[in-house]
């Protein structure tokens, strides 16, 4: 991986995820070119990254990587011209809004401007690689690198291959993500929702049903996660939890608890539609806890980010 040090990564899209990816790659010492098709957006993103994020992180002793804020920012440039932004890049991370046609168009344009060796990576959270890269001619170098929001603090990255993706491309993406301090996981094949969102949506669905059916309040179901499952799952996953939660490991756990798990699982209700009167009640409850005004949401997100960074440092 050392051979890639100092090489160029192009980030296409300068929104929240694009800025976050740029910061992650800068922390690893890579040169980053950030592009946006709206004139002035990319340069505005650099202002946001430098003044409001990287410099503040350094002041708070939360800056990632071995380089200072000034050293990281010296590796960053903005571009309104796509061809210029792609010059010299070995890896392209697409971060435009979550629209299939828009992303397909980006990759169609990018492919025509780069060599065959350049890896094309998407940040999509749910679009299938086989659909995403359908307009790309050489799909062997295509991959999805799905971050978790906010990527700078939550380090997981799901690497999802197209059916034609070469193993070497997956290996380079895995090495890159590891090198910049992320925690990559490899999916062996594409599936709708990938891994993280399938697990997340299962949790959301049952939490929603429990509140909707009057079993528990919004505040308390969130405490079930933040003070219960979340405390444990921040350090060990569900499969390891099973293995550790019986004296003789997984076989013992299944003998003790599999029948009870199946009984409970069979009581789960249908997929919620997340609308109507139940949604109105849940919205009302959460807004009573955290008002929807921007200043309240911003303060809560900042506190979340501080806690996530602290947790990430604790796990190092």
mmCIF file of C-alpha atoms in Angstrom:
data_model
loop_
_atom_site.group_PDB
_atom_site.id
_atom_site.type_symbol
_atom_site.label_atom_id
_atom_site.label_comp_id
_atom_site.label_asym_id
_atom_site.label_seq_id
_atom_site.Cartn_x
_atom_site.Cartn_y
_atom_site.Cartn_z
ATOM 1 C CA UNK A 1 0.000 0.000 0.000
ATOM 2 C CA UNK A 2 2.981 2.315 0.498
ATOM 3 C CA UNK A 3 3.297 2.593 -3.297
ATOM 4 C CA UNK A 4 0.019 4.541 -3.339
ATOM 5 C CA UNK A 5 1.152 7.147 -0.797
ATOM 6 C CA UNK A 6 1.034 10.639 -2.239
ATOM 7 C CA UNK A 7 -1.136 9.541 -5.154
ATOM 8 C CA UNK A 8 -4.263 11.365 -6.255
ATOM 9 C CA UNK A 9 -7.870 10.581 -5.353
ATOM 10 C CA UNK A 10 -10.690 12.458 -7.070
ATOM 11 C CA UNK A 11 -13.889 13.062 -5.130
ATOM 12 C CA UNK A 12 -16.867 13.792 -7.385
ATOM 13 C CA UNK A 13 -19.501 15.759 -5.479
ATOM 14 C CA UNK A 14 -18.826 18.307 -2.758
ATOM 15 C CA UNK A 15 -21.765 17.756 -0.420
ATOM 16 C CA UNK A 16 -21.588 16.330 3.101
ATOM 17 C CA UNK A 17 -20.355 12.892 2.067
ATOM 18 C CA UNK A 18 -17.923 14.279 -0.517
ATOM 19 C CA UNK A 19 -16.397 16.641 2.045
ATOM 20 C CA UNK A 20 -16.181 13.837 4.591
ATOM 21 C CA UNK A 21 -14.431 11.505 2.147
ATOM 22 C CA UNK A 22 -11.992 14.290 1.244
ATOM 23 C CA UNK A 23 -11.105 14.719 4.928
ATOM 24 C CA UNK A 24 -10.648 10.973 5.395
ATOM 25 C CA UNK A 25 -8.327 10.674 2.383
ATOM 26 C CA UNK A 26 -6.366 13.786 3.408
ATOM 27 C CA UNK A 27 -5.792 12.302 6.862
ATOM 28 C CA UNK A 28 -4.018 9.409 5.175
ATOM 29 C CA UNK A 29 -1.690 11.697 3.238
ATOM 30 C CA UNK A 30 -3.331 11.398 -0.184
ATOM 31 C CA UNK A 31 -3.684 14.277 -2.614
ATOM 32 C CA UNK A 32 -7.387 14.991 -3.046
ATOM 33 C CA UNK A 33 -9.077 16.766 -5.936
ATOM 34 C CA UNK A 34 -12.678 17.633 -5.210
ATOM 35 C CA UNK A 35 -15.027 18.319 -8.144
ATOM 36 C CA UNK A 36 -18.560 19.629 -8.438
ATOM 37 C CA UNK A 37 -20.469 20.447 -11.622
ATOM 38 C CA UNK A 38 -21.943 23.561 -10.017
ATOM 39 C CA UNK A 39 -19.407 26.404 -10.385
ATOM 40 C CA UNK A 40 -18.018 27.547 -7.043
ATOM 41 C CA UNK A 41 -19.381 24.583 -5.068
ATOM 42 C CA UNK A 42 -16.073 22.741 -4.852
ATOM 43 C CA UNK A 43 -14.150 25.832 -3.731
ATOM 44 C CA UNK A 44 -16.860 26.492 -1.166
ATOM 45 C CA UNK A 45 -16.418 22.950 0.097
ATOM 46 C CA UNK A 46 -12.717 23.592 0.647
ATOM 47 C CA UNK A 47 -13.552 26.646 2.741
ATOM 48 C CA UNK A 48 -15.927 24.514 4.803
ATOM 49 C CA UNK A 49 -13.356 21.744 5.195
ATOM 50 C CA UNK A 50 -10.472 24.024 6.130
ATOM 51 C CA UNK A 51 -11.981 26.680 8.342
ATOM 52 C CA UNK A 52 -14.879 24.899 9.975
ATOM 53 C CA UNK A 53 -13.662 21.318 10.172
ATOM 54 C CA UNK A 54 -9.997 20.393 9.870
ATOM 55 C CA UNK A 55 -8.653 23.422 11.757
ATOM 56 C CA UNK A 56 -11.287 23.057 14.478
ATOM 57 C CA UNK A 57 -10.514 19.346 14.768
ATOM 58 C CA UNK A 58 -6.846 20.149 15.248
ATOM 59 C CA UNK A 59 -7.661 22.687 17.967
ATOM 60 C CA UNK A 60 -9.769 20.048 19.710
ATOM 61 C CA UNK A 61 -7.005 17.417 19.352
ATOM 62 C CA UNK A 62 -9.388 15.301 17.268
ATOM 63 C CA UNK A 63 -7.658 15.573 13.894
ATOM 64 C CA UNK A 64 -7.022 12.198 12.300
ATOM 65 C CA UNK A 65 -3.711 11.122 10.792
ATOM 66 C CA UNK A 66 -0.082 12.090 11.326
ATOM 67 C CA UNK A 67 -0.156 15.329 9.313
ATOM 68 C CA UNK A 68 -1.014 18.760 10.692
ATOM 69 C CA UNK A 69 -4.083 20.653 9.482
ATOM 70 C CA UNK A 70 -1.890 22.840 7.255
ATOM 71 C CA UNK A 71 -0.142 19.802 5.771
ATOM 72 C CA UNK A 72 -3.435 18.080 5.040
ATOM 73 C CA UNK A 73 -4.973 21.174 3.476
ATOM 74 C CA UNK A 74 -1.936 21.608 1.218
ATOM 75 C CA UNK A 75 -2.947 18.319 -0.440
ATOM 76 C CA UNK A 76 -6.462 19.537 -1.277
ATOM 77 C CA UNK A 77 -7.613 21.300 -4.443
ATOM 78 C CA UNK A 78 -10.984 22.196 -5.958
ATOM 79 C CA UNK A 79 -12.047 21.924 -9.591
ATOM 80 C CA UNK A 80 -15.007 22.953 -11.735
ATOM 81 C CA UNK A 81 -13.651 21.038 -14.746
ATOM 82 C CA UNK A 82 -14.079 17.243 -14.552
ATOM 83 C CA UNK A 83 -11.218 16.352 -16.880
ATOM 84 C CA UNK A 84 -8.821 18.511 -14.880
ATOM 85 C CA UNK A 85 -10.070 16.981 -11.634
ATOM 86 C CA UNK A 86 -9.436 13.458 -12.926
ATOM 87 C CA UNK A 87 -5.883 14.038 -14.162
ATOM 88 C CA UNK A 88 -3.477 11.698 -12.388
ATOM 89 C CA UNK A 89 -6.107 10.022 -10.185
ATOM 90 C CA UNK A 90 -5.855 6.299 -9.424
ATOM 91 C CA UNK A 91 -9.148 6.181 -7.487
ATOM 92 C CA UNK A 92 -12.418 8.070 -8.063
ATOM 93 C CA UNK A 93 -14.953 8.312 -5.238
ATOM 94 C CA UNK A 94 -18.398 9.410 -6.466
ATOM 95 C CA UNK A 95 -20.531 11.286 -3.926
ATOM 96 C CA UNK A 96 -23.421 12.858 -5.852
ATOM 97 C CA UNK A 97 -27.005 12.704 -4.581
ATOM 98 C CA UNK A 98 -28.730 9.343 -4.306
ATOM 99 C CA UNK A 99 -30.293 9.140 -7.759
ATOM 100 C CA UNK A 100 -29.574 6.213 -10.056
ATOM 101 C CA UNK A 101 -29.645 8.147 -13.319
ATOM 102 C CA UNK A 102 -27.424 10.915 -11.940
ATOM 103 C CA UNK A 103 -24.839 8.412 -10.718
ATOM 104 C CA UNK A 104 -24.935 6.437 -13.970
ATOM 105 C CA UNK A 105 -24.306 9.662 -15.874
ATOM 106 C CA UNK A 106 -21.331 10.532 -13.660
ATOM 107 C CA UNK A 107 -19.658 7.176 -14.223
ATOM 108 C CA UNK A 108 -20.352 7.258 -17.955
ATOM 109 C CA UNK A 109 -18.630 10.651 -18.146
ATOM 110 C CA UNK A 110 -15.766 9.678 -15.852
ATOM 111 C CA UNK A 111 -15.004 6.459 -17.728
ATOM 112 C CA UNK A 112 -14.443 8.421 -20.925
ATOM 113 C CA UNK A 113 -11.823 10.606 -19.223
ATOM 114 C CA UNK A 114 -9.669 8.102 -17.337
ATOM 115 C CA UNK A 115 -7.437 5.158 -18.177
ATOM 116 C CA UNK A 116 -8.427 1.515 -17.728
ATOM 117 C CA UNK A 117 -6.448 1.186 -14.491
ATOM 118 C CA UNK A 118 -8.432 3.823 -12.558
ATOM 119 C CA UNK A 119 -10.832 2.376 -9.960
ATOM 120 C CA UNK A 120 -14.381 3.746 -10.057
ATOM 121 C CA UNK A 121 -16.021 3.757 -6.623
ATOM 122 C CA UNK A 122 -19.484 4.906 -5.517
ATOM 123 C CA UNK A 123 -20.686 6.052 -2.100
ATOM 124 C CA UNK A 124 -24.263 4.878 -2.689
ATOM 125 C CA UNK A 125 -26.037 3.543 0.375
ATOM 126 C CA UNK A 126 -28.539 1.276 -1.363
ATOM 127 C CA UNK A 127 -28.279 1.230 -5.178
ATOM 128 C CA UNK A 128 -27.191 -2.125 -6.582
ATOM 129 C CA UNK A 129 -23.809 -2.224 -8.349
ATOM 130 C CA UNK A 130 -25.296 -4.076 -11.324
ATOM 131 C CA UNK A 131 -27.654 -1.114 -11.854
ATOM 132 C CA UNK A 132 -25.227 1.593 -10.823
ATOM 133 C CA UNK A 133 -22.502 0.671 -13.302
ATOM 134 C CA UNK A 134 -24.726 -0.484 -16.170
ATOM 135 C CA UNK A 135 -23.473 2.310 -18.460
ATOM 136 C CA UNK A 136 -19.800 1.625 -17.738
ATOM 137 C CA UNK A 137 -18.029 -0.409 -20.425
ATOM 138 C CA UNK A 138 -15.286 -1.870 -18.204
ATOM 139 C CA UNK A 139 -17.092 -2.947 -15.070
ATOM 140 C CA UNK A 140 -14.186 -5.015 -13.764
ATOM 141 C CA UNK A 141 -12.770 -1.912 -12.001
ATOM 142 C CA UNK A 142 -16.080 -0.794 -10.430
ATOM 143 C CA UNK A 143 -16.903 -1.070 -6.739
ATOM 144 C CA UNK A 144 -19.156 0.474 -4.124
ATOM 145 C CA UNK A 145 -17.444 1.928 -1.048
ATOM 146 C CA UNK A 146 -20.394 2.747 1.190
ATOM 147 C CA UNK A 147 -19.459 4.868 4.228
ATOM 148 C CA UNK A 148 -21.462 5.325 7.406
ATOM 149 C CA UNK A 149 -22.545 8.869 8.210
ATOM 150 C CA UNK A 150 -20.519 10.669 9.465
ATOM 151 C CA UNK A 151 -17.573 8.862 7.771
ATOM 152 C CA UNK A 152 -14.891 10.847 9.618
ATOM 153 C CA UNK A 153 -16.101 9.496 12.958
ATOM 154 C CA UNK A 154 -17.729 6.166 12.069
ATOM 155 C CA UNK A 155 -15.057 4.205 10.272
ATOM 156 C CA UNK A 156 -16.937 1.303 8.719
ATOM 157 C CA UNK A 157 -16.921 1.106 4.916
ATOM 158 C CA UNK A 158 -18.890 -1.557 3.054
ATOM 159 C CA UNK A 159 -17.087 -2.731 -0.086
ATOM 160 C CA UNK A 160 -19.645 -4.175 -2.490
ATOM 161 C CA UNK A 161 -18.521 -5.650 -5.824
ATOM 162 C CA UNK A 162 -20.223 -5.602 -9.186
ATOM 163 C CA UNK A 163 -20.604 -9.200 -10.462
ATOM 164 C CA UNK A 164 -17.690 -8.450 -12.823
ATOM 165 C CA UNK A 165 -15.408 -6.685 -10.307
ATOM 166 C CA UNK A 166 -11.895 -8.121 -10.259
ATOM 167 C CA UNK A 167 -10.613 -9.420 -6.889
ATOM 168 C CA UNK A 168 -7.564 -7.158 -7.301
ATOM 169 C CA UNK A 169 -9.849 -4.102 -7.371
ATOM 170 C CA UNK A 170 -11.474 -5.185 -4.118
ATOM 171 C CA UNK A 171 -7.991 -5.703 -2.656
ATOM 172 C CA UNK A 172 -6.826 -2.192 -3.604
ATOM 173 C CA UNK A 173 -10.008 -0.614 -2.197
ATOM 174 C CA UNK A 174 -9.643 -2.620 1.016
ATOM 175 C CA UNK A 175 -5.991 -1.601 1.399
ATOM 176 C CA UNK A 176 -6.782 2.051 0.697
ATOM 177 C CA UNK A 177 -9.580 2.173 3.251
ATOM 178 C CA UNK A 178 -7.411 0.465 5.848
ATOM 179 C CA UNK A 179 -4.531 2.829 5.122
ATOM 180 C CA UNK A 180 -6.657 5.934 5.769
ATOM 181 C CA UNK A 181 -7.935 4.531 9.056
ATOM 182 C CA UNK A 182 -11.340 3.246 7.989
ATOM 183 C CA UNK A 183 -12.658 -0.228 8.868
ATOM 184 C CA UNK A 184 -13.588 -1.919 5.572
ATOM 185 C CA UNK A 185 -15.742 -5.031 5.274
ATOM 186 C CA UNK A 186 -16.046 -7.099 2.109
ATOM 187 C CA UNK A 187 -19.419 -8.235 0.815
ATOM 188 C CA UNK A 188 -18.939 -11.331 -1.317
ATOM 189 C CA UNK A 189 -21.802 -10.423 -3.638
ATOM 190 C CA UNK A 190 -24.319 -7.662 -4.156
ATOM 191 C CA UNK A 191 -27.602 -7.614 -2.229
ATOM 192 C CA UNK A 192 -30.255 -4.936 -1.865
ATOM 193 C CA UNK A 193 -29.415 -2.698 1.109
ATOM 194 C CA UNK A 194 -25.942 -4.243 1.497
ATOM 195 C CA UNK A 195 -25.222 -5.465 5.045
ATOM 196 C CA UNK A 196 -25.402 -2.384 7.258
ATOM 197 C CA UNK A 197 -28.756 -1.089 6.057
ATOM 198 C CA UNK A 198 -30.342 -4.529 6.144
ATOM 199 C CA UNK A 199 -29.400 -4.820 9.817
ATOM 200 C CA UNK A 200 -30.278 -1.172 10.495
ATOM 201 C CA UNK A 201 -33.680 -1.429 8.816
ATOM 202 C CA UNK A 202 -34.500 -4.571 10.804
ATOM 203 C CA UNK A 203 -33.788 -2.646 14.027
ATOM 204 C CA UNK A 204 -35.748 0.399 12.848
ATOM 205 C CA UNK A 205 -38.723 -1.719 11.809
ATOM 206 C CA UNK A 206 -39.066 -3.529 15.141
ATOM 207 C CA UNK A 207 -38.424 -0.341 17.134
ATOM 208 C CA UNK A 208 -41.126 1.401 15.104
ATOM 209 C CA UNK A 209 -43.593 -1.458 15.638
ATOM 210 C CA UNK A 210 -42.992 -1.469 19.403
ATOM 211 C CA UNK A 211 -43.671 2.273 19.652
ATOM 212 C CA UNK A 212 -46.558 2.155 17.185
ATOM 213 C CA UNK A 213 -48.229 -0.667 19.146
ATOM 214 C CA UNK A 214 -47.915 1.173 22.465
ATOM 215 C CA UNK A 215 -45.388 -1.217 23.975
ATOM 216 C CA UNK A 216 -42.739 1.402 24.699
ATOM 217 C CA UNK A 217 -42.036 5.118 24.250
ATOM 218 C CA UNK A 218 -39.683 6.703 21.718
ATOM 219 C CA UNK A 219 -37.368 7.787 24.519
ATOM 220 C CA UNK A 220 -37.193 4.334 26.042
ATOM 221 C CA UNK A 221 -36.717 2.381 22.803
ATOM 222 C CA UNK A 222 -33.760 4.640 22.036
ATOM 223 C CA UNK A 223 -32.405 3.880 25.517
ATOM 224 C CA UNK A 224 -32.728 0.159 24.769
ATOM 225 C CA UNK A 225 -30.114 0.726 22.078
ATOM 226 C CA UNK A 226 -27.930 3.516 23.506
ATOM 227 C CA UNK A 227 -27.690 2.086 27.026
ATOM 228 C CA UNK A 228 -28.138 -1.587 26.160
ATOM 229 C CA UNK A 229 -27.450 -3.214 22.825
ATOM 230 C CA UNK A 230 -25.431 -0.285 21.503
ATOM 231 C CA UNK A 231 -23.007 -0.384 24.430
ATOM 232 C CA UNK A 232 -22.228 -4.005 23.660
ATOM 233 C CA UNK A 233 -22.341 -3.842 19.877
ATOM 234 C CA UNK A 234 -19.904 -0.918 19.823
ATOM 235 C CA UNK A 235 -17.186 -3.431 20.693
ATOM 236 C CA UNK A 236 -18.432 -6.865 19.651
ATOM 237 C CA UNK A 237 -20.941 -7.854 16.983
ATOM 238 C CA UNK A 238 -24.117 -9.951 17.254
ATOM 239 C CA UNK A 239 -22.496 -13.240 16.233
ATOM 240 C CA UNK A 240 -19.629 -12.868 18.691
ATOM 241 C CA UNK A 241 -22.170 -11.834 21.356
ATOM 242 C CA UNK A 242 -23.969 -15.134 20.837
ATOM 243 C CA UNK A 243 -20.685 -17.021 21.049
ATOM 244 C CA UNK A 244 -19.717 -15.309 24.345
ATOM 245 C CA UNK A 245 -23.153 -15.404 25.978
ATOM 246 C CA UNK A 246 -23.190 -19.130 26.728
ATOM 247 C CA UNK A 247 -20.601 -21.025 28.789
ATOM 248 C CA UNK A 248 -19.604 -23.355 25.951
ATOM 249 C CA UNK A 249 -19.835 -20.907 23.059
ATOM 250 C CA UNK A 250 -22.053 -20.855 19.971
ATOM 251 C CA UNK A 251 -23.183 -24.484 20.026
ATOM 252 C CA UNK A 252 -24.250 -24.090 23.649
ATOM 253 C CA UNK A 253 -26.003 -20.782 22.855
ATOM 254 C CA UNK A 254 -28.053 -22.325 20.055
ATOM 255 C CA UNK A 255 -29.044 -25.258 22.254
ATOM 256 C CA UNK A 256 -30.167 -22.897 25.013
ATOM 257 C CA UNK A 257 -31.815 -20.077 23.083
ATOM 258 C CA UNK A 258 -32.677 -21.004 19.489
ATOM 259 C CA UNK A 259 -36.245 -22.089 20.299
ATOM 260 C CA UNK A 260 -36.904 -18.877 22.234
ATOM 261 C CA UNK A 261 -35.448 -16.768 19.414
ATOM 262 C CA UNK A 262 -37.685 -18.455 16.851
ATOM 263 C CA UNK A 263 -40.748 -18.046 19.076
ATOM 264 C CA UNK A 264 -40.145 -14.305 19.459
ATOM 265 C CA UNK A 265 -39.230 -13.799 15.801
ATOM 266 C CA UNK A 266 -42.497 -15.406 14.759
ATOM 267 C CA UNK A 267 -44.371 -12.652 16.638
ATOM 268 C CA UNK A 268 -42.799 -9.838 14.581
ATOM 269 C CA UNK A 269 -45.375 -7.849 12.663
ATOM 270 C CA UNK A 270 -45.447 -6.720 9.034
ATOM 271 C CA UNK A 271 -43.120 -4.089 7.606
ATOM 272 C CA UNK A 272 -44.386 -0.654 8.788
ATOM 273 C CA UNK A 273 -45.428 1.840 6.138
ATOM 274 C CA UNK A 274 -43.917 4.723 8.167
ATOM 275 C CA UNK A 275 -46.833 7.041 7.453
ATOM 276 C CA UNK A 276 -50.246 8.104 8.699
ATOM 277 C CA UNK A 277 -51.286 8.440 12.317
ATOM 278 C CA UNK A 278 -48.516 6.224 13.772
ATOM 279 C CA UNK A 279 -45.861 8.298 12.035
ATOM 280 C CA UNK A 280 -47.470 11.513 13.289
ATOM 281 C CA UNK A 281 -47.365 10.206 16.872
ATOM 282 C CA UNK A 282 -43.735 9.139 16.642
ATOM 283 C CA UNK A 283 -42.710 12.428 15.035
ATOM 284 C CA UNK A 284 -44.459 14.306 17.830
ATOM 285 C CA UNK A 285 -42.674 12.267 20.496
ATOM 286 C CA UNK A 286 -39.186 12.661 19.059
ATOM 287 C CA UNK A 287 -39.683 16.389 18.446
ATOM 288 C CA UNK A 288 -40.705 16.830 22.081
ATOM 289 C CA UNK A 289 -37.368 15.258 23.046
ATOM 290 C CA UNK A 290 -35.277 17.021 20.380
ATOM 291 C CA UNK A 291 -37.011 20.027 18.760
ATOM 292 C CA UNK A 292 -36.724 20.052 14.970
ATOM 293 C CA UNK A 293 -35.393 23.620 14.845
ATOM 294 C CA UNK A 294 -31.988 23.760 13.163
ATOM 295 C CA UNK A 295 -30.054 24.972 16.210
ATOM 296 C CA UNK A 296 -31.256 22.014 18.292
ATOM 297 C CA UNK A 297 -30.471 19.468 15.569
ATOM 298 C CA UNK A 298 -27.050 20.991 14.894
ATOM 299 C CA UNK A 299 -26.131 20.942 18.585
ATOM 300 C CA UNK A 300 -27.236 17.325 18.876
ATOM 301 C CA UNK A 301 -25.254 16.301 15.777
ATOM 302 C CA UNK A 302 -22.140 18.032 17.110
ATOM 303 C CA UNK A 303 -22.492 16.202 20.406
ATOM 304 C CA UNK A 304 -22.980 12.936 18.506
ATOM 305 C CA UNK A 305 -19.801 13.539 16.518
ATOM 306 C CA UNK A 306 -17.789 14.278 19.672
ATOM 307 C CA UNK A 307 -18.992 11.048 21.280
ATOM 308 C CA UNK A 308 -18.285 9.024 18.141
ATOM 309 C CA UNK A 309 -14.749 10.388 17.879
ATOM 310 C CA UNK A 310 -14.151 9.585 21.541
ATOM 311 C CA UNK A 311 -15.420 6.055 21.005
ATOM 312 C CA UNK A 312 -13.227 5.624 17.931
ATOM 313 C CA UNK A 313 -10.149 6.721 19.924
ATOM 314 C CA UNK A 314 -11.084 4.354 22.742
ATOM 315 C CA UNK A 315 -11.199 1.444 20.287
ATOM 316 C CA UNK A 316 -7.754 2.201 18.802
#
